[in-house]
Amino acid sequence: MKNEEKKPIQTFRPYNIAHRGSNGEIPEETAAAYLRAIEEGADFIETDILASKDGALICFHDVTLDETTDVARHKEFANRRRTYEVEWFNVTGWFVVDFTLEELKTLKVKQRYSFRDQQYNGMFSIITFEEFISIALDADRTVGIYPEIKDPVFINKHVKWAGGKKFEDKFVDTLLKYGYKGQYLSENWLKQPLFIQSFAPTSIVHVSKLIDSPKVFLIDDITVRTQDTNQSYWEITSDDYLAYIGKYIVGLGPWKDTIIPAAGNYLMPPSDLVARAHAHNLQVHPYTYRNENQFLHFNFHQDPYAEYDFWMNTVGVDGLFTDFTGTLYRYQELTSPHRKDETANSLLLKISQMISAYEGL
């Protein structure tokens, strides 16, 4: 199916960003999780890109394999545990960068959280960046991709490519290979929507020289310094810094509790980050929205619809990273349904009703 024939991506309401796929249901960053997210109505499927020992780009969140794969059960890899510095801290585990792609493909992925459905554990493998892109491009409607340049300082330290290329270069090469290009809302972008995301401002600046697709600067908890420039949360959210980084990005991706802090699981007074970002003409796509009670602040009475209503209609965000794509889609279809879904008959009926109301005046 040609892109021109596909139903276009919606741009009239906040973006439904499937965080690591529909990972509330199916183990994260697997083909099945992404296919489920598309089925449930995602505008974008989101992923984290890391690199294997032999330079293959893969979809995986942690630099270690311990939490979400069965690597500990593979006796042949028992001697691969290492301790490396990651984002200013020493971490011990089985690291992605110590395995070839072929070896990584022998592992099976499992659900991160014990309170989520465990029935799919051991059924799916790690996928490559190219396999992820193919899932989006093969969808029967236009589905955007939202890949993150994950831990670039760590990856560039441990993985080397021919010709002196960096992790960020290989990342962009892959996007260009599959035809991704174009500024936000351009004709090319609408055909193959893409947001590039990173916590590392130097990576954002570097890839801006290589591709004109829109970038989003991710922001962590207020206690976390940037992994590359060692800047504080307060520095990178200052108006001066937003003016600087705003030359390279179209939006911010903050952790939602940095926008509105919580205490005792109740929301505190909001910061002005969204208002200031909007004043700099930047979108705001917070993360991560999850259905489970332990993730829902008490203000929302254990109702994810109430949380979405608050963030979209009171806070005014422009996109949301969610573990439960279907829940966000159903909420949006109830409150701001797809206008393009109207049939010719329903439009004629509306016109008829409007004429009748006018004639009755």
CSV table of C-alpha atoms in Angstrom, one decimal:
chain,number,residue,atom,x,y,z
A,1,MET,CA,0.0,0.0,0.0
A,2,LYS,CA,1.4,3.4,-1.0
A,3,ASN,CA,1.7,6.0,1.7
A,4,GLU,CA,-0.7,8.3,-0.2
A,5,GLU,CA,-3.4,5.7,0.1
A,6,LYS,CA,-3.1,5.2,3.8
A,7,LYS,CA,-5.2,7.0,6.4
A,8,PRO,CA,-3.0,9.9,7.5
A,9,ILE,CA,-1.8,10.5,11.0
A,10,GLN,CA,-4.0,12.7,13.1
A,11,THR,CA,-2.6,16.1,14.0
A,12,PHE,CA,-5.7,17.7,15.6
A,13,ARG,CA,-5.3,16.3,19.1
A,14,PRO,CA,-2.4,15.4,21.4
A,15,TYR,CA,-0.3,12.5,20.1
A,16,ASN,CA,-0.9,9.0,21.5
A,17,ILE,CA,2.7,7.7,21.8
A,18,ALA,CA,3.0,4.0,22.5
A,19,HIS,CA,5.7,3.9,25.1
A,20,ARG,CA,7.9,0.8,24.2
A,21,GLY,CA,4.8,-0.5,22.4
A,22,SER,CA,1.7,-1.6,24.3
A,23,ASN,CA,4.0,-2.7,27.1
A,24,GLY,CA,1.2,-2.7,29.7
A,25,GLU,CA,0.0,-5.8,28.0
A,26,ILE,CA,2.9,-7.4,26.1
A,27,PRO,CA,6.7,-7.3,27.0
A,28,GLU,CA,8.3,-4.0,26.0
A,29,GLU,CA,10.0,-3.3,22.7
A,30,THR,CA,8.9,-6.5,21.0
A,31,ALA,CA,7.3,-6.8,17.6
A,32,ALA,CA,4.1,-8.1,19.3
A,33,ALA,CA,4.0,-5.0,21.6
A,34,TYR,CA,4.3,-2.7,18.7
A,35,LEU,CA,1.7,-4.5,16.6
A,36,ARG,CA,-0.7,-4.4,19.5
A,37,ALA,CA,-0.1,-0.7,19.9
A,38,ILE,CA,-0.9,0.0,16.3
A,39,GLU,CA,-4.0,-2.2,16.5
A,40,GLU,CA,-5.1,-0.1,19.6
A,41,GLY,CA,-4.7,3.2,17.8
A,42,ALA,CA,-1.2,4.6,18.5
A,43,ASP,CA,-0.2,7.7,16.5
A,44,PHE,CA,3.5,6.9,17.2
A,45,ILE,CA,5.3,3.8,18.3
A,46,GLU,CA,8.2,4.6,20.6
A,47,THR,CA,11.5,2.8,21.1
A,48,ASP,CA,14.9,3.0,22.6
A,49,ILE,CA,17.9,2.4,20.4
A,50,LEU,CA,21.1,0.7,21.7
A,51,ALA,CA,23.9,-1.0,19.9
A,52,SER,CA,25.3,-4.6,20.0
A,53,LYS,CA,29.0,-5.5,20.3
A,54,ASP,CA,29.1,-5.8,16.5
A,55,GLY,CA,27.4,-2.5,15.9
A,56,ALA,CA,23.9,-3.6,15.1
A,57,LEU,CA,21.2,-1.1,16.3
A,58,ILE,CA,18.6,-2.8,18.4
A,59,CYS,CA,15.4,-1.8,20.3
A,60,PHE,CA,16.0,-2.2,24.0
A,61,HIS,CA,15.6,0.1,26.9
A,62,ASP,CA,18.3,-0.9,29.5
A,63,VAL,CA,22.0,-1.1,28.8
A,64,THR,CA,21.9,-4.3,30.8
A,65,LEU,CA,19.9,-7.4,29.8
A,66,ASP,CA,19.1,-8.5,33.4
A,67,GLU,CA,15.6,-7.0,34.0
A,68,THR,CA,13.7,-7.9,30.8
A,69,THR,CA,15.4,-11.0,29.3
A,70,ASP,CA,16.2,-14.6,30.3
A,71,VAL,CA,20.0,-14.0,30.0
A,72,ALA,CA,20.6,-15.3,33.5
A,73,ARG,CA,19.3,-18.7,32.4
A,74,HIS,CA,21.8,-19.0,29.6
A,75,LYS,CA,24.8,-20.8,31.0
A,76,GLU,CA,26.9,-20.0,28.0
A,77,PHE,CA,26.8,-16.3,29.0
A,78,ALA,CA,27.5,-16.8,32.7
A,79,ASN,CA,31.0,-15.2,32.4
A,80,ARG,CA,29.7,-12.1,30.6
A,81,ARG,CA,28.7,-10.1,33.7
A,82,ARG,CA,30.6,-6.9,33.9
A,83,THR,CA,30.7,-3.6,35.9
A,84,TYR,CA,30.7,-0.4,33.9
A,85,GLU,CA,30.1,3.2,34.6
A,86,VAL,CA,26.7,4.3,33.2
A,87,GLU,CA,25.5,7.9,33.6
A,88,TRP,CA,27.8,8.6,36.5
A,89,PHE,CA,27.1,5.4,38.4
A,90,ASN,CA,28.8,1.9,38.5
A,91,VAL,CA,26.3,-0.7,37.2
A,92,THR,CA,26.8,-4.5,37.2
A,93,GLY,CA,25.1,-6.9,34.9
A,94,TRP,CA,25.0,-8.5,31.4
A,95,PHE,CA,25.5,-5.5,29.1
A,96,VAL,CA,24.1,-5.3,25.6
A,97,VAL,CA,27.4,-4.0,24.3
A,98,ASP,CA,29.1,-7.3,25.2
A,99,PHE,CA,26.8,-9.4,23.0
A,100,THR,CA,26.7,-9.7,19.2
A,101,LEU,CA,23.3,-9.4,17.5
A,102,GLU,CA,23.3,-13.1,16.8
A,103,GLU,CA,23.7,-13.8,20.5
A,104,LEU,CA,21.1,-11.2,21.5
A,105,LYS,CA,18.6,-12.9,19.2
A,106,THR,CA,19.0,-16.1,21.2
A,107,LEU,CA,17.5,-14.4,24.3
A,108,LYS,CA,13.8,-14.1,25.1
A,109,VAL,CA,12.1,-11.0,26.5
A,110,LYS,CA,10.0,-10.9,29.6
A,111,GLN,CA,7.6,-8.5,31.2
A,112,ARG,CA,9.3,-5.9,33.4
A,113,TYR,CA,6.7,-5.6,36.1
A,114,SER,CA,5.5,-8.6,38.1
A,115,PHE,CA,2.0,-7.2,38.4
A,116,ARG,CA,1.4,-7.2,34.7
A,117,ASP,CA,0.4,-10.2,32.4
A,118,GLN,CA,3.2,-12.8,32.5
A,119,GLN,CA,1.8,-15.1,29.8
A,120,TYR,CA,3.9,-13.8,27.0
A,121,ASN,CA,7.3,-14.2,28.8
A,122,GLY,CA,9.7,-16.2,26.7
A,123,MET,CA,7.7,-15.8,23.5
A,124,PHE,CA,9.5,-12.9,21.8
A,125,SER,CA,13.0,-11.9,20.8
A,126,ILE,CA,14.8,-8.6,20.7
A,127,ILE,CA,14.3,-6.8,17.4
A,128,THR,CA,16.5,-4.5,15.4
A,129,PHE,CA,15.9,-0.8,14.6
A,130,GLU,CA,15.2,-1.8,11.0
A,131,GLU,CA,12.7,-4.4,12.0
A,132,PHE,CA,11.0,-1.8,14.2
A,133,ILE,CA,10.8,0.7,11.2
A,134,SER,CA,9.3,-2.1,9.0
A,135,ILE,CA,6.5,-2.6,11.5
A,136,ALA,CA,5.5,1.1,11.2
A,137,LEU,CA,5.9,1.2,7.4
A,138,ASP,CA,4.0,-2.0,6.9
A,139,ALA,CA,1.0,-0.8,8.9
A,140,ASP,CA,-2.3,-0.3,7.0
A,141,ARG,CA,-2.4,3.4,8.1
A,142,THR,CA,0.2,6.0,8.7
A,143,VAL,CA,2.0,5.3,11.9
A,144,GLY,CA,4.8,7.5,13.2
A,145,ILE,CA,8.0,6.3,14.9
A,146,TYR,CA,9.6,7.9,18.0
A,147,PRO,CA,13.1,6.4,18.5
A,148,GLU,CA,15.4,7.5,21.3
A,149,ILE,CA,19.2,7.8,21.0
A,150,LYS,CA,19.7,5.8,24.2
A,151,ASP,CA,22.8,6.3,26.4
A,152,PRO,CA,25.0,7.6,23.6
A,153,VAL,CA,28.0,8.4,25.8
A,154,PHE,CA,28.0,4.8,27.0
A,155,ILE,CA,27.5,3.3,23.6
A,156,ASN,CA,30.1,5.4,21.9
A,157,LYS,CA,32.6,4.4,24.6
A,158,HIS,CA,32.0,0.7,24.1
A,159,VAL,CA,31.0,0.2,20.5
A,160,LYS,CA,33.1,1.3,17.5
A,161,TRP,CA,32.2,1.6,13.8
A,162,ALA,CA,34.2,1.7,10.7
A,163,GLY,CA,35.3,5.1,9.4
A,164,GLY,CA,35.1,6.8,12.8
A,165,LYS,CA,31.3,6.9,12.7
A,166,LYS,CA,29.5,7.5,15.9
A,167,PHE,CA,26.4,5.9,17.3
A,168,GLU,CA,24.4,9.0,16.3
A,169,ASP,CA,25.6,8.7,12.7
A,170,LYS,CA,24.5,5.1,12.4
A,171,PHE,CA,21.2,6.0,13.9
A,172,VAL,CA,20.6,8.7,11.3
A,173,ASP,CA,21.9,6.5,8.5
A,174,THR,CA,19.2,4.0,9.3
A,175,LEU,CA,16.4,6.6,9.2
A,176,LEU,CA,17.7,8.1,5.9
A,177,LYS,CA,17.9,4.6,4.4
A,178,TYR,CA,14.1,4.1,5.0
A,179,GLY,CA,13.2,7.5,3.6
A,180,TYR,CA,12.6,9.5,6.8
A,181,LYS,CA,13.2,13.2,6.3
A,182,GLY,CA,11.5,16.5,6.5
A,183,GLN,CA,10.7,19.2,9.1
A,184,TYR,CA,7.6,18.9,11.3
A,185,LEU,CA,4.3,18.8,9.4
A,186,SER,CA,6.1,18.9,6.0
A,187,GLU,CA,4.8,16.8,3.2
A,188,ASN,CA,7.6,14.2,3.7
A,189,TRP,CA,7.0,14.2,7.5
A,190,LEU,CA,3.3,13.6,7.1
A,191,LYS,CA,4.0,10.6,4.9
A,192,GLN,CA,6.5,9.1,7.4
A,193,PRO,CA,6.1,10.9,10.7
A,194,LEU,CA,9.2,10.8,13.0
A,195,PHE,CA,10.3,12.4,16.3
A,196,ILE,CA,13.9,11.8,17.3
A,197,GLN,CA,14.4,11.9,21.1
A,198,SER,CA,17.4,12.0,23.4
A,199,PHE,CA,18.3,13.0,27.0
A,200,ALA,CA,21.7,14.0,25.6
A,201,PRO,CA,21.8,17.6,24.2
A,202,THR,CA,25.1,17.0,22.4
A,203,SER,CA,23.5,14.1,20.5
A,204,ILE,CA,20.5,16.4,19.5
A,205,VAL,CA,22.9,19.1,18.2
A,206,HIS,CA,25.0,16.5,16.3
A,207,VAL,CA,22.1,14.8,14.6
A,208,SER,CA,20.6,18.2,13.7
A,209,LYS,CA,23.5,18.6,11.2
A,210,LEU,CA,22.6,15.2,9.6
A,211,ILE,CA,18.8,15.2,9.4
A,212,ASP,CA,16.1,17.9,9.4
A,213,SER,CA,13.4,15.7,11.1
A,214,PRO,CA,12.0,17.1,14.4
A,215,LYS,CA,13.8,16.4,17.7
A,216,VAL,CA,12.6,16.2,21.2
A,217,PHE,CA,14.8,16.9,24.3
A,218,LEU,CA,14.0,14.5,27.1
A,219,ILE,CA,14.2,15.7,30.7
A,220,ASP,CA,14.6,13.4,33.7
A,221,ASP,CA,13.9,13.8,37.4
A,222,ILE,CA,15.1,17.1,39.0
A,223,THR,CA,17.9,15.1,40.8
A,224,VAL,CA,19.4,13.8,37.5
A,225,ARG,CA,22.1,15.6,35.7
A,226,THR,CA,22.5,15.3,31.9
A,227,GLN,CA,24.6,12.3,30.9
A,228,ASP,CA,26.8,14.2,28.5
A,229,THR,CA,27.1,17.8,29.6
A,230,ASN,CA,26.6,17.2,33.4
A,231,GLN,CA,24.0,20.0,33.6
A,232,SER,CA,21.3,20.2,36.3
A,233,TYR,CA,17.6,20.0,35.7
A,234,TRP,CA,17.4,23.7,36.6
A,235,GLU,CA,20.0,24.7,34.0
A,236,ILE,CA,18.3,22.8,31.2
A,237,THR,CA,14.8,24.1,31.9
A,238,SER,CA,15.9,27.8,32.3
A,239,ASP,CA,14.5,30.2,29.7
A,240,ASP,CA,18.0,30.9,28.4
A,241,TYR,CA,18.6,27.2,27.8
A,242,LEU,CA,15.2,26.7,26.2
A,243,ALA,CA,16.1,29.5,23.8
A,244,TYR,CA,19.4,27.8,23.0
A,245,ILE,CA,18.1,24.2,22.6
A,246,GLY,CA,15.0,25.5,20.9
A,247,LYS,CA,17.0,26.1,17.8
A,248,TYR,CA,17.4,22.3,17.4
A,249,ILE,CA,14.2,20.9,18.8
A,250,VAL,CA,10.4,21.1,18.4
A,251,GLY,CA,9.6,19.9,21.9
A,252,LEU,CA,10.4,18.7,25.4
A,253,GLY,CA,9.8,15.2,26.8
A,254,PRO,CA,9.8,15.7,30.6
A,255,TRP,CA,9.0,13.1,33.2
A,256,LYS,CA,5.5,14.2,34.3
A,257,ASP,CA,6.4,14.5,38.0
A,258,THR,CA,8.9,17.2,37.1
A,259,ILE,CA,6.1,19.3,35.6
A,260,ILE,CA,3.8,18.7,38.5
A,261,PRO,CA,5.6,17.3,41.6
A,262,ALA,CA,3.9,14.8,43.9
A,263,ALA,CA,4.0,14.3,47.6
A,264,GLY,CA,2.3,11.5,49.4
A,265,ASN,CA,1.0,10.4,46.0
A,266,TYR,CA,-0.9,13.7,45.7
A,267,LEU,CA,-0.2,16.3,43.1
A,268,MET,CA,1.5,19.5,44.3
A,269,PRO,CA,1.2,23.0,42.7
A,270,PRO,CA,2.4,22.7,39.1
A,271,SER,CA,5.6,24.2,37.8
A,272,ASP,CA,5.5,26.7,34.9
A,273,LEU,CA,7.5,24.4,32.6
A,274,VAL,CA,4.6,23.8,30.1
A,275,ALA,CA,3.7,27.4,29.8
A,276,ARG,CA,7.3,28.4,29.4
A,277,ALA,CA,7.9,25.7,26.8
A,278,HIS,CA,4.9,26.8,24.8
A,279,ALA,CA,6.1,30.4,25.1
A,280,HIS,CA,9.3,29.2,23.3
A,281,ASN,CA,7.1,27.5,20.7
A,282,LEU,CA,8.0,24.1,22.0
A,283,GLN,CA,5.6,21.1,22.3
A,284,VAL,CA,5.5,19.1,25.5
A,285,HIS,CA,5.2,15.3,25.5
A,286,PRO,CA,5.4,14.0,29.1
A,287,TYR,CA,6.1,10.4,30.2
A,288,THR,CA,4.9,7.9,31.4
A,289,TYR,CA,1.1,7.4,31.8
A,290,ARG,CA,0.2,4.0,33.3
A,291,ASN,CA,-3.2,2.5,34.3
A,292,GLU,CA,-2.2,0.7,37.4
A,293,ASN,CA,-3.2,2.2,40.8
A,294,GLN,CA,0.4,2.5,42.0
A,295,PHE,CA,1.2,4.9,39.2
A,296,LEU,CA,-2.0,7.0,39.4
A,297,HIS,CA,-1.9,9.9,41.8
A,298,PHE,CA,-4.7,9.8,44.3
A,299,ASN,CA,-6.2,13.0,42.8
A,300,PHE,CA,-7.4,10.8,39.9
A,301,HIS,CA,-9.4,8.3,42.0
A,302,GLN,CA,-7.8,5.3,40.3
A,303,ASP,CA,-9.3,6.5,37.0
A,304,PRO,CA,-6.8,6.8,34.0
A,305,TYR,CA,-9.4,8.8,32.0
A,306,ALA,CA,-9.4,11.4,34.8
A,307,GLU,CA,-5.6,11.6,34.5
A,308,TYR,CA,-5.7,12.1,30.7
A,309,ASP,CA,-8.4,14.7,31.0
A,310,PHE,CA,-6.3,16.7,33.5
A,311,TRP,CA,-3.1,16.6,31.5
A,312,MET,CA,-4.7,17.3,28.1
A,313,ASN,CA,-7.4,19.8,29.1
A,314,THR,CA,-6.0,21.5,32.2
A,315,VAL,CA,-2.2,21.3,31.8
A,316,GLY,CA,-2.4,21.4,28.0
A,317,VAL,CA,0.3,18.9,26.8
A,318,ASP,CA,0.8,18.1,23.1
A,319,GLY,CA,1.5,14.4,23.3
A,320,LEU,CA,1.6,11.6,26.0
A,321,PHE,CA,3.9,8.6,26.4
A,322,THR,CA,1.6,5.8,27.6
A,323,ASP,CA,2.0,2.1,28.4
A,324,PHE,CA,-1.7,1.6,27.6
A,325,THR,CA,-2.3,2.9,24.1
A,326,GLY,CA,-5.8,1.5,23.9
A,327,THR,CA,-6.9,3.4,27.1
A,328,LEU,CA,-5.7,6.7,25.8
A,329,TYR,CA,-7.2,6.1,22.3
A,330,ARG,CA,-10.6,5.2,23.7
A,331,TYR,CA,-10.5,8.3,26.0
A,332,GLN,CA,-9.7,10.6,23.0
A,333,GLU,CA,-12.3,9.0,20.8
A,334,LEU,CA,-14.9,9.7,23.4
A,335,THR,CA,-13.8,13.3,24.0
A,336,SER,CA,-12.3,14.4,20.6
A,337,PRO,CA,-13.1,11.8,18.0
A,338,HIS,CA,-11.5,11.5,14.6
A,339,ARG,CA,-13.2,14.1,12.4
A,340,LYS,CA,-12.1,12.2,9.4
A,341,ASP,CA,-14.1,9.2,10.5
A,342,GLU,CA,-17.3,10.9,9.6
A,343,THR,CA,-19.1,9.3,6.7
A,344,ALA,CA,-20.7,11.3,3.9
A,345,ASN,CA,-24.2,10.4,5.2
A,346,SER,CA,-23.4,11.7,8.7
A,347,LEU,CA,-22.1,14.9,7.2
A,348,LEU,CA,-25.2,15.4,5.1
A,349,LEU,CA,-27.3,14.7,8.2
A,350,LYS,CA,-25.4,17.4,10.1
A,351,ILE,CA,-25.8,19.9,7.3
A,352,SER,CA,-29.5,19.1,7.1
A,353,GLN,CA,-29.9,19.6,10.8
A,354,MET,CA,-28.0,22.9,10.6
A,355,ILE,CA,-30.3,24.1,7.7
A,356,SER,CA,-33.4,23.0,9.6
A,357,ALA,CA,-32.2,24.9,12.7
A,358,TYR,CA,-31.5,28.0,10.7
A,359,GLU,CA,-34.9,27.9,8.9
A,360,GLY,CA,-36.6,27.5,12.2
A,361,LEU,CA,-35.2,30.8,13.5
